[in-house]
Each structure stands twice: as C-alpha cells, then as structure tokens.
Coordinates of C-alpha atoms in Angstrom, one line a residue:
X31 CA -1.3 30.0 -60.3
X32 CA 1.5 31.8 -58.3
X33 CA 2.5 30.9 -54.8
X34 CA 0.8 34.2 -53.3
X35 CA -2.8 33.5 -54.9
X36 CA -2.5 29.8 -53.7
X37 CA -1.5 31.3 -49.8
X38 CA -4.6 33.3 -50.5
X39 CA -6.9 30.5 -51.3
X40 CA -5.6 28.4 -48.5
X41 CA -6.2 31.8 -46.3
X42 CA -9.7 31.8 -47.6
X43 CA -10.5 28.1 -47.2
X44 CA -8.9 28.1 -43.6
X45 CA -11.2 31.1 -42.4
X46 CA -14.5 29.2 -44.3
X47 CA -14.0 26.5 -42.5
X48 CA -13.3 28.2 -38.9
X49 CA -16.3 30.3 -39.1
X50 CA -18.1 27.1 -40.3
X51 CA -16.7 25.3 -36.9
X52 CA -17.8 28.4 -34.8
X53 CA -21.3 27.7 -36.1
X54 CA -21.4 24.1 -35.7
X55 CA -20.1 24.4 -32.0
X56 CA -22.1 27.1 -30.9
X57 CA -25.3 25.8 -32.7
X58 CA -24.5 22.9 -30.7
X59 CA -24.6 25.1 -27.4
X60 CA -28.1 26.8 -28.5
X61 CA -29.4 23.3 -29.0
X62 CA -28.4 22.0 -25.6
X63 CA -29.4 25.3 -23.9
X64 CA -32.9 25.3 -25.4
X65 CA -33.1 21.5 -24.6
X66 CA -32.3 21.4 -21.1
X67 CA -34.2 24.9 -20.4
X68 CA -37.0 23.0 -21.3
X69 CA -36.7 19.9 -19.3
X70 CA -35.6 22.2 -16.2
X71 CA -39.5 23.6 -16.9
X72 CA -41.3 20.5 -16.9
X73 CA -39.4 18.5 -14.2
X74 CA -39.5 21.8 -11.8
X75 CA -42.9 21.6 -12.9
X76 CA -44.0 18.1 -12.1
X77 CA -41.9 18.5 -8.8
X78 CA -44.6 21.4 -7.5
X79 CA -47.3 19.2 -8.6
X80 CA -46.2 16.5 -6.5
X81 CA -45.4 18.7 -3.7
X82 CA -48.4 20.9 -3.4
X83 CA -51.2 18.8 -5.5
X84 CA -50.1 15.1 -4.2
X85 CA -48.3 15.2 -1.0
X86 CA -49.9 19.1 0.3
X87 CA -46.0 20.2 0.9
X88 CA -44.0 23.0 0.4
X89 CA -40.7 23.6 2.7
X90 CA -37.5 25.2 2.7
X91 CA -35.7 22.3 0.3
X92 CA -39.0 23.5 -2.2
X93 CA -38.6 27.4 -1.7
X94 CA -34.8 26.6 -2.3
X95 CA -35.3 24.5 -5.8
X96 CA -37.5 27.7 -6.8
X97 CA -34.7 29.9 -6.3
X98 CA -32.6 27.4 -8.1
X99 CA -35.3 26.8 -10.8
X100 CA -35.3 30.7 -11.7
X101 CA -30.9 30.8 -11.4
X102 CA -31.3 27.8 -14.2
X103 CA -33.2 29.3 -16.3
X104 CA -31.6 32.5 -16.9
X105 CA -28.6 30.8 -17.0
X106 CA -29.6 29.1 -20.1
X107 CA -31.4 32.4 -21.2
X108 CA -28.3 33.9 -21.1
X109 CA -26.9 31.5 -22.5
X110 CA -28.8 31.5 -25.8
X111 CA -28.4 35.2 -25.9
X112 CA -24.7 34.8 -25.7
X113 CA -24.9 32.2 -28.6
X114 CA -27.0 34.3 -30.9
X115 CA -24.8 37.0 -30.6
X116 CA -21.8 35.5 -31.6
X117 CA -23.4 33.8 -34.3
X118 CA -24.2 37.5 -35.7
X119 CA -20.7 38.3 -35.1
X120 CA -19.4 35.3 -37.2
X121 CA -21.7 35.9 -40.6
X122 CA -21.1 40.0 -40.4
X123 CA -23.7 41.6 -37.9
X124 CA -21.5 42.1 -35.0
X125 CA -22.4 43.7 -31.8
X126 CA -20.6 45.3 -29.2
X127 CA -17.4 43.0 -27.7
X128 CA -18.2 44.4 -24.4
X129 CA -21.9 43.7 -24.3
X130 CA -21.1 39.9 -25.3
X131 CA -18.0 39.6 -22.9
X132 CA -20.1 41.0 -19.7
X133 CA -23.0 38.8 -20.8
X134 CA -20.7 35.8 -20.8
X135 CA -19.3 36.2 -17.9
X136 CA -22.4 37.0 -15.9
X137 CA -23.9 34.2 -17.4
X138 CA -20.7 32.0 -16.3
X139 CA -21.3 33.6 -12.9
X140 CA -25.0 32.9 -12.6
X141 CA -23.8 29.0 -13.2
X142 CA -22.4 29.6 -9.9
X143 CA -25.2 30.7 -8.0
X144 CA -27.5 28.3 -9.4
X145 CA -25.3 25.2 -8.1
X146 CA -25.4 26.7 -4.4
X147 CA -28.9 27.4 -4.6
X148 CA -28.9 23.8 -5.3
X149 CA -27.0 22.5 -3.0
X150 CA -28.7 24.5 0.0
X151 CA -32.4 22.7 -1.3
X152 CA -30.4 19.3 -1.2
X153 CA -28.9 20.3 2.0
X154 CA -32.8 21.6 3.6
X155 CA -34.1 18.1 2.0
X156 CA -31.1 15.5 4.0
X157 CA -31.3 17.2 6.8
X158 CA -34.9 16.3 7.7
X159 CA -33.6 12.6 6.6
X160 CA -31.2 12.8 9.2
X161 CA -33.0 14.9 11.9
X162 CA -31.8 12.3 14.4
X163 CA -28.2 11.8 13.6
X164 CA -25.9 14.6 15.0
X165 CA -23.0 13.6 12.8
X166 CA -24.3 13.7 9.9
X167 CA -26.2 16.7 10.0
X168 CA -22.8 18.6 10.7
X169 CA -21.5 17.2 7.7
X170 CA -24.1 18.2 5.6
X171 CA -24.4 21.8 7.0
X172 CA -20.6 22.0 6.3
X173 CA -21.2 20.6 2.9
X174 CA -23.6 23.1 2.1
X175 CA -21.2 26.1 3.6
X176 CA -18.6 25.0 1.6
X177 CA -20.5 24.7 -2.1
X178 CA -22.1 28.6 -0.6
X179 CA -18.7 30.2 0.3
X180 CA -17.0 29.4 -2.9
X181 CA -19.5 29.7 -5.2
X182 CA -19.9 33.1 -4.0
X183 CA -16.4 33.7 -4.5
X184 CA -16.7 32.6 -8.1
X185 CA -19.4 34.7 -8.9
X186 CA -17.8 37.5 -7.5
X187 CA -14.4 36.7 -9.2
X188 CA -15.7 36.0 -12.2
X189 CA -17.8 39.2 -12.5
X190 CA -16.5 41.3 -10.4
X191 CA -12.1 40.9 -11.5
X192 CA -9.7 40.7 -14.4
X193 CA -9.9 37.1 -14.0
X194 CA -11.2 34.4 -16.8
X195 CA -12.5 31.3 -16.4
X196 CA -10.1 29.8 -19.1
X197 CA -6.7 31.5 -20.2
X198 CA -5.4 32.0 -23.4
X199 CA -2.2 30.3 -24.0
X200 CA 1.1 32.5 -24.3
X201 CA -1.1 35.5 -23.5
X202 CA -0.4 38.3 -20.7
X203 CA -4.2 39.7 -19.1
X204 CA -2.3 41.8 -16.8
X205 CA -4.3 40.3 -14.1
X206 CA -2.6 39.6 -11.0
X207 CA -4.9 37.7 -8.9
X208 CA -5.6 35.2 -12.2
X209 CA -3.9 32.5 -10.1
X210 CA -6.0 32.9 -7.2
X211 CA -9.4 33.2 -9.3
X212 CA -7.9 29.8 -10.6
X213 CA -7.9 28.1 -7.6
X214 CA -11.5 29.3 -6.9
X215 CA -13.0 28.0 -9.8
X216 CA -11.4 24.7 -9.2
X217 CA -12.0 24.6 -5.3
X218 CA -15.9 25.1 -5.8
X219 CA -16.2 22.6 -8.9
X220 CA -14.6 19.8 -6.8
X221 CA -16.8 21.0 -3.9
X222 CA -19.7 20.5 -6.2
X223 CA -19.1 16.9 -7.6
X224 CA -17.9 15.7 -4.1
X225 CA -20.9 17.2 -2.4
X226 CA -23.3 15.4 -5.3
X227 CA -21.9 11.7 -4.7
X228 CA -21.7 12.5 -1.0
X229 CA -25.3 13.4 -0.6
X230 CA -26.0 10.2 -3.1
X231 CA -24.7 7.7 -1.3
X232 CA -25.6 9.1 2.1
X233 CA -29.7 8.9 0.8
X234 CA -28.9 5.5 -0.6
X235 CA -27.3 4.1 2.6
X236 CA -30.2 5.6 4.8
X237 CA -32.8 4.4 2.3
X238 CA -31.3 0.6 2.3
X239 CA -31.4 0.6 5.9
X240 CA -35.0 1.1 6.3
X241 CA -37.3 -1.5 6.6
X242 CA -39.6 -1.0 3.5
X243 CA -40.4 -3.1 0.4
X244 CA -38.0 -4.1 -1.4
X245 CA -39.8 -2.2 -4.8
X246 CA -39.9 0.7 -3.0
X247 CA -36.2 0.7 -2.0
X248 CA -35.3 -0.3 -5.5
X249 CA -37.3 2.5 -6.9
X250 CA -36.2 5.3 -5.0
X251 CA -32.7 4.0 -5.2
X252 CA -32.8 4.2 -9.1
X253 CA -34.4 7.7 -8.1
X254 CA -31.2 8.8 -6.1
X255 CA -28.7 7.2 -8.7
X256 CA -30.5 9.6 -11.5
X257 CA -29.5 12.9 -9.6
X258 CA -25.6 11.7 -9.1
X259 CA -26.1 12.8 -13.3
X260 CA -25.1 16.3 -11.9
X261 CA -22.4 14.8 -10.0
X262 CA -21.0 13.3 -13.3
X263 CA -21.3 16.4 -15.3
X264 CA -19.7 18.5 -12.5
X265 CA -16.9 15.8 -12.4
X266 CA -16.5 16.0 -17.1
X267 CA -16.4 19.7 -16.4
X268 CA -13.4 19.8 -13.8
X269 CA -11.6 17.4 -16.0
X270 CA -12.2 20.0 -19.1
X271 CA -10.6 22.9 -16.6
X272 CA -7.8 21.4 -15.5
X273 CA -6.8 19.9 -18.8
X274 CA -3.6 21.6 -20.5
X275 CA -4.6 24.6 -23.1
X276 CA -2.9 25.0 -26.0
X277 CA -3.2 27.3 -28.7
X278 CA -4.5 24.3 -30.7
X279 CA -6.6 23.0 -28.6
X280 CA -8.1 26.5 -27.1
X281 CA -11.2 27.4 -29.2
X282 CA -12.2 23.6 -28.9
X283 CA -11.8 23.9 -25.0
X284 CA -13.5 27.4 -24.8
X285 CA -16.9 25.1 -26.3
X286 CA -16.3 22.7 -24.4
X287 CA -16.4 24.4 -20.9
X288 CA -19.6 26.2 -22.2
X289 CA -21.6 23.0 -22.7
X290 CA -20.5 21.8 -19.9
X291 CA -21.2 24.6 -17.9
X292 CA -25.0 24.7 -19.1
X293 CA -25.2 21.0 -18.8
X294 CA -24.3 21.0 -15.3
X295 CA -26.6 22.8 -13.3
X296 CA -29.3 21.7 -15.4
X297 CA -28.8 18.4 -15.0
X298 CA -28.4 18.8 -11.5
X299 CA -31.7 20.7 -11.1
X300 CA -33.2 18.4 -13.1
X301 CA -32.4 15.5 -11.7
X302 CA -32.9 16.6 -8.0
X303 CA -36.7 17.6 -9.4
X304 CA -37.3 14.0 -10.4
X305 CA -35.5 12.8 -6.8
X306 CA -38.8 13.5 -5.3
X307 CA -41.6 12.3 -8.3
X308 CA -41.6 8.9 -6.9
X309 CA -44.9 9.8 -5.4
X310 CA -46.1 10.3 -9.3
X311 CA -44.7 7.1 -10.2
X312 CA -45.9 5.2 -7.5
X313 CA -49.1 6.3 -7.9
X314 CA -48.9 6.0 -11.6
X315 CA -47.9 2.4 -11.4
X316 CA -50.8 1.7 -8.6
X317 CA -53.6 2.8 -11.2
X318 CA -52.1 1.0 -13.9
X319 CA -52.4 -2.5 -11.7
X320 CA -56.0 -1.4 -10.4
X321 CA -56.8 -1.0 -14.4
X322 CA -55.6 -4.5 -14.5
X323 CA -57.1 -5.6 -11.5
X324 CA -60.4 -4.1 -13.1
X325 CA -60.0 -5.9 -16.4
X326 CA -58.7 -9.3 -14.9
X327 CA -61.8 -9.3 -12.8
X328 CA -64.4 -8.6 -15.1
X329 CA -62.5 -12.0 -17.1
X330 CA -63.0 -14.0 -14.3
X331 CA -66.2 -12.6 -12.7
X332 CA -67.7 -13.5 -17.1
X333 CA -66.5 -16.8 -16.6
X334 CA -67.6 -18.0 -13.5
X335 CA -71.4 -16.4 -14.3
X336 CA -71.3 -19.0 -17.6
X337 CA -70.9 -22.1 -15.5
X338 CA -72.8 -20.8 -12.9
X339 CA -70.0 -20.3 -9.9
X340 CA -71.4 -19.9 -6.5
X341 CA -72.4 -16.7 -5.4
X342 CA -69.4 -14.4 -4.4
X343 CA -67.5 -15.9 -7.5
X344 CA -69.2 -13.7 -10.3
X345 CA -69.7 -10.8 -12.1
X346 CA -70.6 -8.7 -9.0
X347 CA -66.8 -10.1 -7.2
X348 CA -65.1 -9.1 -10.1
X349 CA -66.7 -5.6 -10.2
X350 CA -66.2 -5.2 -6.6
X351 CA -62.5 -6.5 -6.9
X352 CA -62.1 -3.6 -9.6
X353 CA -64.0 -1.3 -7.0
X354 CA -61.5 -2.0 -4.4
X355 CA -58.0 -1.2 -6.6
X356 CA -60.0 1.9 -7.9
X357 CA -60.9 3.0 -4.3
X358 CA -56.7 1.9 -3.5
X359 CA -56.1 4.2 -6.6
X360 CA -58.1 7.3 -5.3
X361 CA -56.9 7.3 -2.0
X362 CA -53.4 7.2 -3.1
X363 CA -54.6 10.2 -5.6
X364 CA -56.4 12.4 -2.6
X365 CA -54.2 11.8 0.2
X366 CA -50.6 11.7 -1.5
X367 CA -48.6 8.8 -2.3
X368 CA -46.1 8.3 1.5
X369 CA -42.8 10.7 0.8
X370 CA -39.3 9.3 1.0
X371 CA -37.8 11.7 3.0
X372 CA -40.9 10.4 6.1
X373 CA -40.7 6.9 5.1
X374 CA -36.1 6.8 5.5
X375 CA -37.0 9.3 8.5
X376 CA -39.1 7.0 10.1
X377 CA -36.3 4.4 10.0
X378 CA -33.7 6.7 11.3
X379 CA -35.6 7.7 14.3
X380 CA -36.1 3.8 14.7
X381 CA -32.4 3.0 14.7
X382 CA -32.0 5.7 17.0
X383 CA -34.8 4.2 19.6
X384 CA -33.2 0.8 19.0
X385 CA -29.8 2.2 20.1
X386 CA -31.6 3.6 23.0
X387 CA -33.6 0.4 24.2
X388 CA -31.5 0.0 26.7
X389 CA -32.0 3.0 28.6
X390 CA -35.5 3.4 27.2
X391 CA -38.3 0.5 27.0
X392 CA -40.6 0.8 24.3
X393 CA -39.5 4.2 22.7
X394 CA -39.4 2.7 19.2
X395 CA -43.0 1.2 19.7
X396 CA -44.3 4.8 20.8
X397 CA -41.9 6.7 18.0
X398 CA -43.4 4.8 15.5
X399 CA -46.9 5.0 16.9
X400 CA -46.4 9.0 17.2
X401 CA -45.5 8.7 13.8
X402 CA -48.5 6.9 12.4
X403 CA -50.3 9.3 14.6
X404 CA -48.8 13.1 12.5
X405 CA -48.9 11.3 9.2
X406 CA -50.8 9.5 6.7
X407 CA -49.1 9.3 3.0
X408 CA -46.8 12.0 3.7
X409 CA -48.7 14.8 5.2
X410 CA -50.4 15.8 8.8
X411 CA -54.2 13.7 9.4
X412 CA -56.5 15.0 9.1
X413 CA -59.2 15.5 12.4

C-alpha cells in the first residue's frame, strides 16, 4: 500500500469517527432536552395544582413561572430542532447554514430570557417573605434588575450582533464589539449563579429563624437546598465559558456550553416549581400516618374487644381514632396545607414587633392574632 492510499485511509477513518462524535454528542443534547422538557411539564404542572387546587393561589411570583414555564420550553424545543438538524447535516440531508445558525442563536437567546423570567418569579415570591424588612427587599429588587438588565443585553447581543457566544480559536469574525458581547455574557451568568445562592440562603436563614417544627423547617430547608441545583449549573456553565479554547478542545467546548445551557434554566425552573410542593408533600405524608393511624387502631381496637377492654378501649375507639386522622387528612386536602412563604412571613413580622416592643406593647400578640384572623392553611377564611 503506498503512502498516499494509507493518508487516505487515515483521512477516511479520522472523518468516520468525527461524524460518529458529532452524533454521540448531539444525541446526547436531544436526550437531555427531551428529558428535562419533560420534567419542566410535570413539576410546572404539580406547582399550579398546588397553587390553585391546594392552597386557592395564584400571584405575581405564579403569573411569572408561567412566563418562565413557556421561555423553557421553547428553549428546549428549539433546542431539539437545532439538534435534529445538524444530525441531517452530518449523515447527508443538509439544510440551510443560515436557518440552523439563526435558530441556534435564538435559541441561545431565549436561554436568556427564560433565566430573568425566573428570577423576577423568585424575586415576586422573597419579597412577600420579607415584606417587613427594608433592607432586604432593596437587595432583592436590585437583584432582580440586575439578572433583567443583562439578560436583556444578551438576548439582544446574541441575536441581534456579530457576536458569538464562544469564539473560534485563531479565527477573525470581523466583529468589533465581540469583546464587549463577551463581557455581557459573563456579567449576566455570574449575576445568575450569585443571585441563585443569594436568594438560597436568604430563604434558609429566614426559614431557621421562625418558630416552627423542627420537620417542617427540615423539610422546607431540603426544599430550598433543591432549587440552589440551578445555582450549580449556572456556576458548571460559567466555568465552561471562561475556560481557554483551543482548536483541540473547541468542538468539545461548543457541546459542552449547549448542555449546559439547556440544563440550566431547566433545572432552575424546575427546581423553583418543586420550592413550593411542600404543601403536596405535607399533605402526602399526613394521609400516609392517618392510613397508619387507621390500621394501628383497628389492631388495637380487635384486641381489646377479645379480652373484653372497658368501653372506650375497642373497636369503636379504634374506628373513631382512624375517623379523626382521616377528618386531619381532609381538612388538610379542602383547605390547603399552610404555605411557606405565610408561615417564614409570619415570623418576620414577629421579629419585627419584637424589635418594636419597646415602643409598642403587645403588637406581636395582635400581629399574630391579625394573622390567624386573614388566614387559615395559607389562604383568606372563609365567613
């Protein structure tokens, strides 16, 4: 075999195993979009059900996540369309470079909009947490105009301008304001993972504060650490920016970024949706202890009727033991199990009648009794 035929082989194996790479990485990137379009779906999903079927809710933080909810999803729409073009591309059926580039970067760009969306429903929700502390309500509205500004600016840079998300090494665009598109797209991802821990540990700090059970601070804590995921994947995908391109290493980044990008917002959607299903758990783990109740009653109540028990000890106790936790369950079921954001608000406005007990007798006895008063498990009594 002469040299030129074993160059052409090597040629020919080299390009086989490229296109085979492109299909492995972007299958990879359909199977996450698909994945995490579907589980933005269901938790959006179970979130409304808590909100308008449990807890008879629906505010500005919920209006917000719809927005957010419909950003999300076409993101990972787009997404897949993106992939399934390129795939055709790679095995021979390609379609037009400009209709997959524009796609791409709208798609990039609706990332964007979908994290401020976001952050304005996570902004809406900790600010009726903190409806009694100045300071931190200024730091969340800045927070929130901060993630809005520049993720505005990347949508519109990335969209609208010459400028691309990641640069080919050694390679002129002839774009002049690339540097400044740059430092958009890094300002508004450091906003976004900053913002995520922020709001994290602000909720956490409120929530430990408050003087509730212990379960119920553990669970809604474990609630709260779930949605700093989209802090963590905001935080992978800033390192997978800034990190040095080479021509070796640019295909492999260019994936990268992608899943990243897809994984971000979802996760962060997602994981702010499932922020506010303690109610369903709650709720969920009440009926399973009043099935237990039931069952460990009905034990008892058959025992005591064997060896004749005094009255009050037998099978009627233990039905009307299993009466009671079903009764416990159905209320919590009708009337909505009580809502975080009341139950760490009530607190706050207690601190804030403590602080003022000075100058005010009794406030935080009539706060808490004007609270009592407007709500019952979350939502006005009613007459």
């Amino acid at each position: 075999m002469s040299a030129q035929e074993e160059r052409a082989q090597a040629a020919l194996a080299a390009a086989k195993a490229a296109v085979a790479n492109v299909l492995e990485q972007t299958g990879q990137i359909l199977t996450i979009s698909i994945v995490l379009l579907v589980f933005v779906v269901v938790s959006t999903a179970l979130r409304m059900y808590v909100r308008l079927g449990m807890l008879h809710r629906f505010d500005a933080s919920d209006w917000s996540m719809v927005v957010t909810f419909l950003l999300s999803a076409s993101q990972c729409c787009s997404a897949i369309a993106v992939v399934m073009l390129g795939r055709e591309a790679v095995v021979g059926r390609p379609r037009s470079v400009g209709l997959t580039s524009g796609l791409s970067k709208w798609s990039t760009g609706t990332f964007a909009l979908a994290l401020v969306a976001l952050k304005i429903s996570l902004g809406f929700f900790f600010l009726h947490i903190f409806s009694h502390k100045r300071v931190q309500r200024y730091f969340i509205i800045t927070l929130v105009i901060l993630s809005t500004i520049t993720g505005i600016a990347y949508f519109v840079f990335l969209c609208f301008t010459c400028t691309t998300l990641l640069k080919p090494p050694g390679r002129d665009l002839g774009c002049p304001i690339q540097p400044y598109g740059e430092g958009v797209f890094y300002t508004f991802s450091v906003i976004a993972f900053t913002s995520d821990y922020l709001f994290t540990l602000m909720g956490m700090f409120a929530l430990w504060k408050a003087k509730l059970p212990v379960h119920t601070k553990v669970l809604a804590c474990f609630l709260l650490v779930i949605a700093a995921a989209g802090g963590i994947a905001s935080t992978i995908r800033f390192a997978l920016l800034v990190r040095p391109i080479t021509p070796q290493n640019f295909r492999q980044s260019t994936y990268d970024v992608g899943k990243w990008t897809i994984v971000e917002h979802a996760v962060g959607v997602i994981a702010a949706n499932l922020a506010m299903t303690r109610p369903l758990v709650s709720a969920f783990f009440k009926k399973v202890r009043g099935h237990a109740t039931t069952l460990s009653g009905n034990k008892s109540g058959g025992t005591h009727g064997m060896t004749g028990g005094r009255a009050g000890t037998g099978p009627g106790s233990g039905y009307m033991r299993g009466q009671e936790a079903s009764g416990d369950v159905r209320t919590v079921e009708n009337n909505g199990e009580a809502y975080l954001l009341h139950e760490i608000k009530k607190e706050v406005a207690v601190n804030v009648d403590e602080e003022k007990a000075d100058q005010k007798e009794g406030s935080q006895g009539s706060r808490e009794l004007d609270f009592e008063r407007d709500y019952v498990y979350g939502r006005p009594r009613r007459m």
